[in-house]
Amino acid sequence: MKVAVVGTGYVGLVTGLVLADLGNEVTCVDKDTKKVESIRAGIAPIFEPGIEEMLKRTLKNGNFNITDSIADAVKKSEIVFIAVGTPPATDGTPDLTAVRAVAKDIGKAIDKPTIVINKSTVPVGSGDMVEQIIKDQGVASDLFDVVSNPEFLREGSAISDTLNPDRIVIGTRRPEAAEKLKELYAPLQSEFIVTDLNSAELIKYGGNSFLALKISFINAMSRVCELCNANIGDVARGIGADQRIGPQFLYAGLGWGGSCFPKDVQGMVATAQGLDYDFGLLKEVIKINEDQTNHFLDRIEHRIGGFEGKTVGLLGLAFKPNTDDIRDAKALVIIDRILKAGGRVQAYDPVASHLVEDHFPAAIYVNSAYDVSKGADVVILVTEWNEFRQIDLARLAGTAKEAILFDGRRVYAPEKARAAGWEYHTIGIAS
Ligand code: UDX
C-alpha cells in the first residue's frame, strides 16, 4: 500500500520504516529539513537497536522515502499517519498544536479517498477534532476517514515491539476503514481490537497509566519493605507470580520517566478533570514517583552527611537502558539536587552524556564507567545498562575515596557487591 507518515520521532520513523520493510511504499514527512536530509542519507536521528540497518535497507530498495512536504506525501498515499509530538503544556494537558497544524495541511492536500490515522497520543475527542479540521478545508466527509491507532512501542525495543505487538487497536466509525488497516497490518499476525474513536484514544492513556500505577505500587511497597526489613525483590516475585497480576512492570527502582509515562499519566488526569472526574488515584501515582527519587537521595545524604563538597559518581543517565532519551530521566533530578547542594557530579552513560551536558554543563562527564568512582565519596547506579551489570565491582571500588554504592535499580546482589569491597545500599531493602 501507499502510506504517508507525518512526523519522524520515535513513533513516526519506526512505524514508517517497519511498514516499508513489510513491502509498502512509505513516504515519511518532517518539517525539519536538516533531519530530512540526514535521514535521506541513511543516518537515523535516534539511537534505537536495528534502526540504521532498516533505514539503509529500505532506502536502497526504494520502499522508504522522506520529504518535507505534507502535500506531496498525502497526494501519493491512500493511508496517512499523523505521528507528531504532543508534549505536555504547563497545565499537564497535551499540546495539540502540531496535530492541528498537520491535520490542516493534510486536509488541504486530500484529493482522493484517504484514511487519516492518528498515532500520536492524544486526549479523548482528538479524532473528532482532526475530522473537523479536515472538513474545514473543504474536504467532503465521504472522501476520508479518521482512525485512531495508538502505538505501544517502547524505546530501546521499538522495532521489535512494532513487529510483534500484543494487539493492534483500531478506533473508527466505519468498518471499511478498519478492514483497510487490518490488511495493512496483516503480516504482523496480531490480535485486532476494533472500537470507536474515543475508546481507542482511552486505551492508550489507560494502558500507560496502569503500567505507571503498577510501578508506583511496587515502589510504595519498597518503602514499606525498607521500614520492616523485608526484601522488595522477593515480595515482587511473590506478588507477580499470581497470573492475574503478572511479573512485568513490578520492578522497584528510582521510578518511571521517559517520553510517555509522565506525559500520559498527566494527560489521563487532565482528561478526567476536563470531564469533571477527579482521578485522585493517578495523582497519587505521580506523587509516589516523585517521592521515590527524593527518598533515595535523602538516604544517600543521610549516609554521607550531605552533598556539599562531596564527589558523587553516577552510573547511567538515560531514562532507561538502550536509549539516549533523557526526557524526564531520573538522572536530571539527581544531578540538579546534588549540584544545588554544593556537590560535584562525575557521570558516565554509554550514549546520553552529551545530552545531559547541555542541561548541566557544571557536571563532569567521564569516558568510562570505571572513571565514575575515581575519588568519589559515593556512587549511584541510575540506569541499569548491561555494561554496568557486568562491571568489575572490585576494580570500581578500588579507586573510590569512599566505597559506598547506592544501587537505584537493584542490579547487584548485595553479597557480591559487599564481597567486592562496597558498602552496598539499594531500594526496598533496609540499609
Ligand atoms: C512506555 C510503554 O511501555 C510503551 O508501551 C509506550 O508506547 C510508551 O511508554 P517507554 O517509555 O519506552 O515505553 O519505556 P518502558 O520500558 O515502558 O519504561 C518506562 C519507565 O518505567 C522507565 O523509566 C523504566 O525505568 C521504568 N520501569 C519500567 C520501572 O521502574 N520498573 C518496571 O518494572 C518497568
Coordinates of C-alpha atoms and ligand atoms in Angstrom, one line a residue:
M1 CA 0.0 0.0 0.0
K2 CA 1.0 3.6 -0.4
V3 CA 1.5 5.1 3.0
A4 CA 2.5 8.6 4.3
V5 CA 3.8 9.1 7.9
V6 CA 3.9 12.7 9.2
G7 CA 6.5 13.2 12.0
T8 CA 9.8 11.3 12.3
G9 CA 10.1 10.9 16.0
Y10 CA 10.3 7.5 17.7
V11 CA 6.8 6.5 16.7
G12 CA 6.7 8.0 13.2
L13 CA 10.1 6.9 12.0
V14 CA 9.8 3.4 13.4
T15 CA 6.3 3.0 12.0
G16 CA 7.4 4.2 8.6
L17 CA 10.4 2.0 8.5
V18 CA 8.6 -1.1 9.6
L19 CA 5.8 -0.6 7.1
A20 CA 8.4 0.0 4.4
D21 CA 10.3 -3.1 5.4
L22 CA 7.0 -5.1 5.1
G23 CA 6.8 -4.1 1.4
N24 CA 4.7 -0.9 1.5
E25 CA 5.6 2.3 -0.3
V26 CA 6.2 4.7 2.5
T27 CA 6.9 8.4 2.5
C28 CA 7.8 10.0 5.8
V29 CA 7.4 13.7 6.3
D30 CA 9.2 16.1 8.6
K31 CA 9.3 19.9 8.5
D32 CA 12.8 19.9 9.9
T33 CA 14.8 19.9 6.6
K34 CA 18.1 19.0 8.3
K35 CA 16.5 15.9 9.8
V36 CA 15.1 15.1 6.4
E37 CA 18.5 15.4 4.7
S38 CA 20.2 13.3 7.4
I39 CA 17.5 10.5 7.2
R40 CA 17.7 10.6 3.4
A41 CA 21.5 10.0 3.8
G42 CA 20.8 6.9 5.9
I43 CA 21.5 8.4 9.3
A44 CA 18.9 7.8 11.9
P45 CA 18.2 10.7 14.3
I46 CA 17.6 8.4 17.3
F47 CA 19.5 5.7 19.0
E48 CA 17.5 2.5 18.6
P49 CA 18.7 -1.1 18.0
G50 CA 18.3 -2.1 14.4
I51 CA 17.1 1.2 13.1
E52 CA 20.0 2.2 10.9
E53 CA 20.1 -1.2 9.1
M54 CA 16.4 -1.0 8.4
L55 CA 16.7 2.6 7.2
K56 CA 19.6 1.8 4.8
R57 CA 17.8 -1.3 3.5
T58 CA 14.5 0.4 2.8
L59 CA 16.2 3.5 1.2
K60 CA 18.2 1.1 -1.0
N61 CA 15.2 -0.9 -2.2
G62 CA 13.2 2.3 -2.7
N63 CA 10.3 1.4 -0.3
F64 CA 11.2 4.3 2.0
N65 CA 11.3 8.0 1.0
I66 CA 11.4 11.2 3.0
T67 CA 10.2 14.7 2.2
D68 CA 9.4 18.0 4.0
S69 CA 6.2 18.4 2.0
I70 CA 3.0 17.0 3.6
A71 CA 1.1 17.8 0.4
D72 CA 3.5 15.7 -1.8
A73 CA 3.2 12.7 0.6
V74 CA -0.6 12.9 1.0
K75 CA -1.2 13.2 -2.7
K76 CA 0.6 9.9 -3.4
S77 CA -0.8 7.9 -0.5
E78 CA -4.0 6.2 0.4
I79 CA -3.2 6.0 4.2
V80 CA -1.8 8.9 6.1
F81 CA -0.5 8.6 9.6
I82 CA -0.2 11.6 12.0
A83 CA 2.7 10.8 14.3
V84 CA 3.8 14.2 15.6
G85 CA 4.7 15.1 19.2
T86 CA 2.1 16.0 21.8
P87 CA 4.3 17.4 24.6
P88 CA 2.6 18.3 27.9
A89 CA 1.6 22.0 28.3
T90 CA 2.2 23.7 31.6
D91 CA -1.2 22.5 33.0
G92 CA -0.5 18.9 32.1
T93 CA -2.8 18.7 29.1
P94 CA -1.1 17.6 25.9
D95 CA -0.2 20.4 23.5
L96 CA -2.0 19.6 20.2
T97 CA -0.6 22.5 18.2
A98 CA 1.4 20.1 15.9
V99 CA -1.5 17.7 15.4
R100 CA -3.9 20.6 14.4
A101 CA -1.4 22.1 12.0
V102 CA -0.7 18.7 10.3
A103 CA -4.4 17.9 10.1
K104 CA -4.9 21.3 8.3
D105 CA -2.2 20.6 5.8
I106 CA -3.5 17.1 5.2
G107 CA -7.0 18.5 4.6
K108 CA -5.6 20.9 2.1
A109 CA -3.9 18.1 0.2
I110 CA -6.6 15.4 0.1
D111 CA -8.0 14.9 -3.4
K112 CA -9.0 11.2 -3.4
P113 CA -10.3 8.7 -0.8
T114 CA -7.8 8.8 2.1
I115 CA -7.6 7.2 5.6
V116 CA -6.1 9.6 8.1
I117 CA -4.8 7.7 11.1
N118 CA -3.9 9.3 14.4
K119 CA -0.9 7.6 16.0
S120 CA 0.1 10.5 18.3
T121 CA -1.0 10.0 21.9
V122 CA -4.0 12.4 22.2
P123 CA -6.8 13.0 24.6
V124 CA -10.4 11.7 24.0
G125 CA -12.1 13.7 21.3
S126 CA -9.0 14.4 19.2
G127 CA -10.2 12.1 16.4
D128 CA -13.3 14.3 16.1
M129 CA -11.1 17.4 16.2
V130 CA -8.9 16.1 13.3
E131 CA -12.0 15.2 11.3
Q132 CA -13.5 18.7 11.8
I133 CA -10.2 20.4 10.8
I134 CA -10.1 18.3 7.6
K135 CA -13.7 19.1 6.8
D136 CA -13.0 22.8 7.4
Q137 CA -10.5 22.6 4.5
G138 CA -13.5 21.8 2.2
V139 CA -12.9 18.0 2.0
A140 CA -16.2 16.1 1.6
S141 CA -16.9 13.8 4.6
D142 CA -17.2 10.7 2.3
L143 CA -13.7 11.3 0.9
F144 CA -11.9 10.5 4.1
D145 CA -12.0 8.6 7.4
V146 CA -10.2 9.4 10.6
V147 CA -8.9 6.4 12.6
S148 CA -7.3 6.2 16.0
N149 CA -4.5 3.6 16.0
P150 CA -2.4 4.1 19.1
E151 CA 1.2 3.0 19.3
F152 CA 2.5 0.9 22.2
L153 CA 6.2 0.6 21.3
R154 CA 8.9 1.0 23.9
E155 CA 12.1 2.9 23.3
G156 CA 15.1 0.6 23.2
S157 CA 13.0 -2.2 21.6
A158 CA 10.9 0.0 19.3
I159 CA 11.4 -2.1 16.1
S160 CA 10.8 -5.5 17.7
D161 CA 7.8 -4.1 19.6
T162 CA 6.3 -2.7 16.4
L163 CA 6.9 -6.0 14.6
N164 CA 5.4 -8.1 17.5
P165 CA 2.6 -6.1 19.0
D166 CA 0.4 -7.7 21.8
R167 CA -2.6 -6.1 20.0
I168 CA -3.5 -3.6 17.3
V169 CA -6.1 -1.1 18.3
I170 CA -8.3 0.4 15.6
G171 CA -10.8 3.1 16.6
T172 CA -13.1 4.2 13.7
R173 CA -16.6 5.0 12.7
R174 CA -16.6 2.9 9.5
P175 CA -15.9 -0.8 9.3
E176 CA -14.4 -0.3 5.8
A177 CA -11.6 1.8 7.3
A178 CA -10.9 -0.9 9.9
E179 CA -10.7 -3.5 7.1
K180 CA -8.1 -1.5 5.2
L181 CA -5.9 -1.2 8.3
K182 CA -6.3 -4.9 9.0
E183 CA -5.0 -5.5 5.5
L184 CA -2.0 -3.2 6.2
Y185 CA -1.1 -4.9 9.4
A186 CA -1.9 -8.4 8.3
P187 CA 1.7 -9.5 8.1
L188 CA 2.2 -8.8 11.9
Q189 CA -0.4 -11.6 12.7
S190 CA -1.6 -9.8 15.8
E191 CA -5.0 -9.5 17.6
F192 CA -7.1 -6.6 16.4
I193 CA -9.3 -4.6 18.7
V194 CA -11.8 -2.6 16.7
T195 CA -13.7 0.0 18.6
D196 CA -14.9 3.6 18.4
L197 CA -12.5 6.6 18.3
N198 CA -12.9 7.7 21.9
S199 CA -12.3 4.1 23.3
A200 CA -9.2 3.7 21.2
E201 CA -7.8 7.0 22.5
L202 CA -8.6 6.0 26.1
I203 CA -6.9 2.6 25.6
K204 CA -3.5 4.3 25.1
Y205 CA -3.8 6.6 28.1
G206 CA -5.3 3.9 30.2
G207 CA -2.7 1.4 29.4
N208 CA 0.3 3.6 30.1
S209 CA -1.4 4.9 33.3
F210 CA -1.9 1.4 34.5
L211 CA 1.7 0.4 33.9
A212 CA 2.9 3.6 35.7
L213 CA 0.5 2.6 38.5
K214 CA 2.0 -0.8 38.7
I215 CA 5.5 0.6 39.1
S216 CA 4.4 3.2 41.6
F217 CA 2.6 0.5 43.6
I218 CA 5.8 -1.7 43.8
N219 CA 7.9 1.4 44.6
A220 CA 5.5 2.3 47.5
M221 CA 5.8 -1.4 48.6
S222 CA 9.6 -0.9 48.5
R223 CA 9.3 1.9 51.1
V224 CA 7.3 -0.5 53.4
C225 CA 10.0 -3.2 52.9
E226 CA 12.7 -0.7 53.9
L227 CA 10.8 0.0 57.1
C228 CA 10.1 -3.6 58.1
N229 CA 13.3 -5.4 57.0
A230 CA 11.6 -7.2 54.1
N231 CA 13.1 -7.6 50.6
I232 CA 11.2 -6.0 47.7
G233 CA 12.7 -8.4 45.2
D234 CA 11.2 -11.4 46.9
V235 CA 7.9 -9.5 47.6
A236 CA 7.6 -8.5 43.9
R237 CA 8.4 -12.0 42.8
G238 CA 5.7 -13.4 45.1
I239 CA 3.1 -10.9 44.0
G240 CA 3.9 -11.2 40.3
A241 CA 3.7 -15.0 40.3
D242 CA -0.1 -14.6 40.6
Q243 CA -1.1 -14.9 37.0
R244 CA -3.8 -12.3 37.5
I245 CA -1.1 -9.7 38.3
G246 CA 1.9 -10.9 36.3
P247 CA 5.6 -10.2 37.0
Q248 CA 6.1 -7.4 34.4
F249 CA 6.4 -3.7 35.5
L250 CA 6.8 -4.8 39.1
Y251 CA 10.5 -3.8 39.2
A252 CA 11.1 -1.4 42.0
G253 CA 13.7 1.3 41.3
L254 CA 14.1 5.1 41.1
G255 CA 10.7 5.4 39.4
W256 CA 9.4 5.9 35.9
G257 CA 10.5 8.5 33.4
G258 CA 10.8 8.9 29.7
S259 CA 8.7 10.5 27.0
C260 CA 5.4 8.6 27.6
F261 CA 4.5 7.7 31.1
P262 CA 4.9 11.2 32.7
K263 CA 3.0 12.8 29.8
D264 CA 0.3 10.2 29.5
V265 CA -0.4 9.8 33.2
Q266 CA -0.7 13.6 33.4
G267 CA -2.8 13.6 30.3
M268 CA -5.2 11.0 31.8
V269 CA -5.6 13.1 34.9
A270 CA -6.2 16.2 32.8
T271 CA -8.7 14.4 30.5
A272 CA -10.6 13.1 33.5
Q273 CA -10.6 16.6 35.1
G274 CA -11.9 18.0 31.9
L275 CA -14.8 15.6 32.1
D276 CA -15.4 16.5 35.8
Y277 CA -13.8 13.4 37.3
D278 CA -11.1 13.8 39.8
F279 CA -8.7 10.9 39.1
G280 CA -7.1 11.1 42.6
L281 CA -5.6 7.6 42.3
L282 CA -3.4 8.7 39.4
K283 CA -2.4 11.9 41.2
E284 CA -1.0 9.7 43.9
V285 CA 0.8 7.5 41.3
I286 CA 2.6 10.7 40.2
K287 CA 3.4 11.7 43.7
I288 CA 4.8 8.3 44.7
N289 CA 7.0 8.5 41.6
E290 CA 8.5 11.9 42.6
D291 CA 8.9 10.8 46.2
Q292 CA 10.8 7.7 45.2
T293 CA 13.8 9.5 43.8
N294 CA 13.8 12.1 46.6
H295 CA 13.6 9.5 49.3
F296 CA 16.6 7.7 47.8
L297 CA 18.6 10.9 47.7
D298 CA 17.6 11.6 51.3
R299 CA 19.0 8.2 52.3
I300 CA 22.3 9.0 50.5
E301 CA 22.6 12.4 52.0
H302 CA 21.9 11.0 55.4
R303 CA 24.6 8.3 54.9
I304 CA 27.4 10.7 53.6
G305 CA 26.4 13.7 55.7
G306 CA 25.1 15.9 52.9
F307 CA 26.3 16.5 49.3
E308 CA 28.2 19.7 50.0
G309 CA 31.8 19.3 49.0
K310 CA 31.3 15.6 48.1
T311 CA 32.0 13.9 44.8
V312 CA 29.1 11.8 43.6
G313 CA 29.7 9.3 40.8
L314 CA 26.7 8.5 38.6
L315 CA 26.5 5.3 36.5
G316 CA 24.0 5.9 33.7
L317 CA 22.0 9.0 32.7
A318 CA 19.4 7.9 30.1
F319 CA 15.8 7.4 31.4
K320 CA 16.3 3.6 30.8
P321 CA 18.9 1.4 29.1
N322 CA 19.3 1.1 25.3
T323 CA 18.2 4.6 24.6
D324 CA 19.8 8.1 24.6
D325 CA 16.5 9.6 25.6
I326 CA 16.8 11.8 28.7
R327 CA 13.2 13.1 28.8
D328 CA 12.1 13.0 32.5
A329 CA 15.2 10.9 33.3
K330 CA 15.8 10.5 37.0
A331 CA 19.4 11.5 36.4
L332 CA 18.3 15.1 35.8
V333 CA 16.5 15.3 39.2
I334 CA 19.5 13.7 40.9
I335 CA 22.2 16.0 39.3
D336 CA 20.1 19.1 40.0
R337 CA 19.8 18.2 43.7
I338 CA 23.5 17.4 44.1
L339 CA 24.7 20.5 42.3
K340 CA 22.3 22.8 44.2
A341 CA 23.5 21.3 47.5
G342 CA 27.2 22.1 46.5
G343 CA 28.3 18.6 45.5
R344 CA 30.3 17.6 42.5
V345 CA 28.9 15.1 39.9
Q346 CA 31.0 12.8 37.8
A347 CA 28.9 10.8 35.4
Y348 CA 29.1 8.2 32.7
D349 CA 26.5 7.0 30.2
P350 CA 27.3 4.9 27.1
V351 CA 25.2 7.2 24.8
A352 CA 23.4 10.0 26.6
S353 CA 26.1 12.1 28.3
H354 CA 26.3 14.9 25.7
L355 CA 22.5 15.5 26.0
V356 CA 22.7 15.8 29.8
E357 CA 25.7 18.1 29.4
D358 CA 23.5 20.6 27.7
H359 CA 21.4 20.8 30.8
F360 CA 24.2 20.6 33.4
P361 CA 27.5 21.8 32.0
A362 CA 28.8 22.0 35.6
A363 CA 28.9 18.3 36.0
I364 CA 31.9 16.2 34.8
Y365 CA 31.2 13.6 32.1
V366 CA 33.8 10.8 32.1
N367 CA 34.5 8.4 29.3
S368 CA 34.3 5.1 31.1
A369 CA 32.3 3.5 33.9
Y370 CA 35.5 3.0 35.9
D371 CA 36.2 6.7 35.9
V372 CA 33.0 7.4 37.7
S373 CA 34.3 6.1 41.1
K374 CA 37.7 7.8 41.0
G375 CA 37.9 9.9 44.2
A376 CA 34.1 9.6 44.7
D377 CA 32.5 9.8 48.1
V378 CA 29.6 7.8 46.9
V379 CA 28.5 6.1 43.6
I380 CA 24.9 5.9 42.5
L381 CA 23.6 3.5 39.8
V382 CA 20.9 5.4 38.0
T383 CA 20.4 3.5 34.7
E384 CA 20.7 -0.3 34.5
W385 CA 22.7 -0.6 31.3
N386 CA 24.0 -4.1 30.7
E387 CA 27.6 -2.7 30.7
F388 CA 27.1 -2.0 34.4
R389 CA 25.7 -5.4 35.2
Q390 CA 28.9 -7.0 34.1
I391 CA 31.3 -4.4 35.6
D392 CA 34.2 -5.5 37.7
L393 CA 32.9 -4.2 41.1
A394 CA 36.2 -4.7 42.9
R395 CA 38.0 -2.5 40.3
L396 CA 35.3 0.1 40.6
A397 CA 35.6 0.1 44.4
G398 CA 39.4 0.3 44.2
T399 CA 39.6 3.9 43.0
A400 CA 36.7 5.3 45.2
K401 CA 37.5 7.6 48.1
E402 CA 34.7 6.0 50.0
A403 CA 33.4 2.7 48.5
I404 CA 29.7 3.4 49.2
L405 CA 27.3 2.2 46.5
F406 CA 23.7 3.2 46.2
D407 CA 22.1 1.0 43.6
G408 CA 18.9 2.7 42.3
R409 CA 17.9 -0.2 40.0
R410 CA 18.6 -3.2 42.2
V411 CA 21.1 -4.5 39.8
Y412 CA 23.7 -6.1 42.1
A413 CA 23.4 -9.0 44.5
P414 CA 24.1 -7.4 47.9
E415 CA 26.6 -10.1 49.0
K416 CA 28.6 -9.8 45.7
A417 CA 28.8 -6.1 46.0
R418 CA 30.0 -6.3 49.6
A419 CA 32.5 -9.1 48.7
A420 CA 33.9 -6.7 46.1
G421 CA 34.6 -4.1 48.8
W422 CA 31.4 -1.9 48.6
E423 CA 29.2 -0.7 51.4
Y424 CA 26.0 -1.6 49.5
H425 CA 22.6 0.1 49.7
T426 CA 19.6 -0.4 47.4
I427 CA 15.9 0.2 47.0
G428 CA 13.5 -1.9 49.0
I429 CA 16.0 -3.3 51.5
A430 CA 16.8 -1.5 54.7
S431 CA 20.3 -0.1 54.8
Ligands
UDX1 C1 6.3 3.1 27.6 C2 5.3 2.0 27.3 O1 5.9 0.7 27.8 C3 5.0 1.8 25.9 O2 4.0 0.8 25.7 C4 4.5 3.2 25.3 O3 4.2 3.1 23.9 C5 5.5 4.3 25.6 O4 5.8 4.3 27.0 P1 9.0 3.5 27.3 O5 8.7 4.9 27.9 O6 9.8 3.4 26.1 O7 7.6 2.8 26.9 O8 9.7 2.6 28.4 P2 9.3 1.4 29.4 O9 10.2 0.3 29.2 O10 7.9 1.1 29.5 O11 9.8 2.1 30.8 C6 9.1 3.3 31.3 C7 9.8 3.7 32.6 O12 9.4 2.8 33.7 C8 11.3 3.7 32.6 O13 11.7 4.9 33.3 C9 11.7 2.5 33.4 O14 12.9 2.6 34.1 C10 10.5 2.4 34.4 N1 10.2 1.0 34.9 C11 9.7 0.1 34.0 C12 10.4 0.7 36.2 O15 10.9 1.5 37.0 N2 10.0 -0.6 36.6 C13 9.5 -1.5 35.8 O16 9.2 -2.6 36.3 C14 9.3 -1.2 34.4

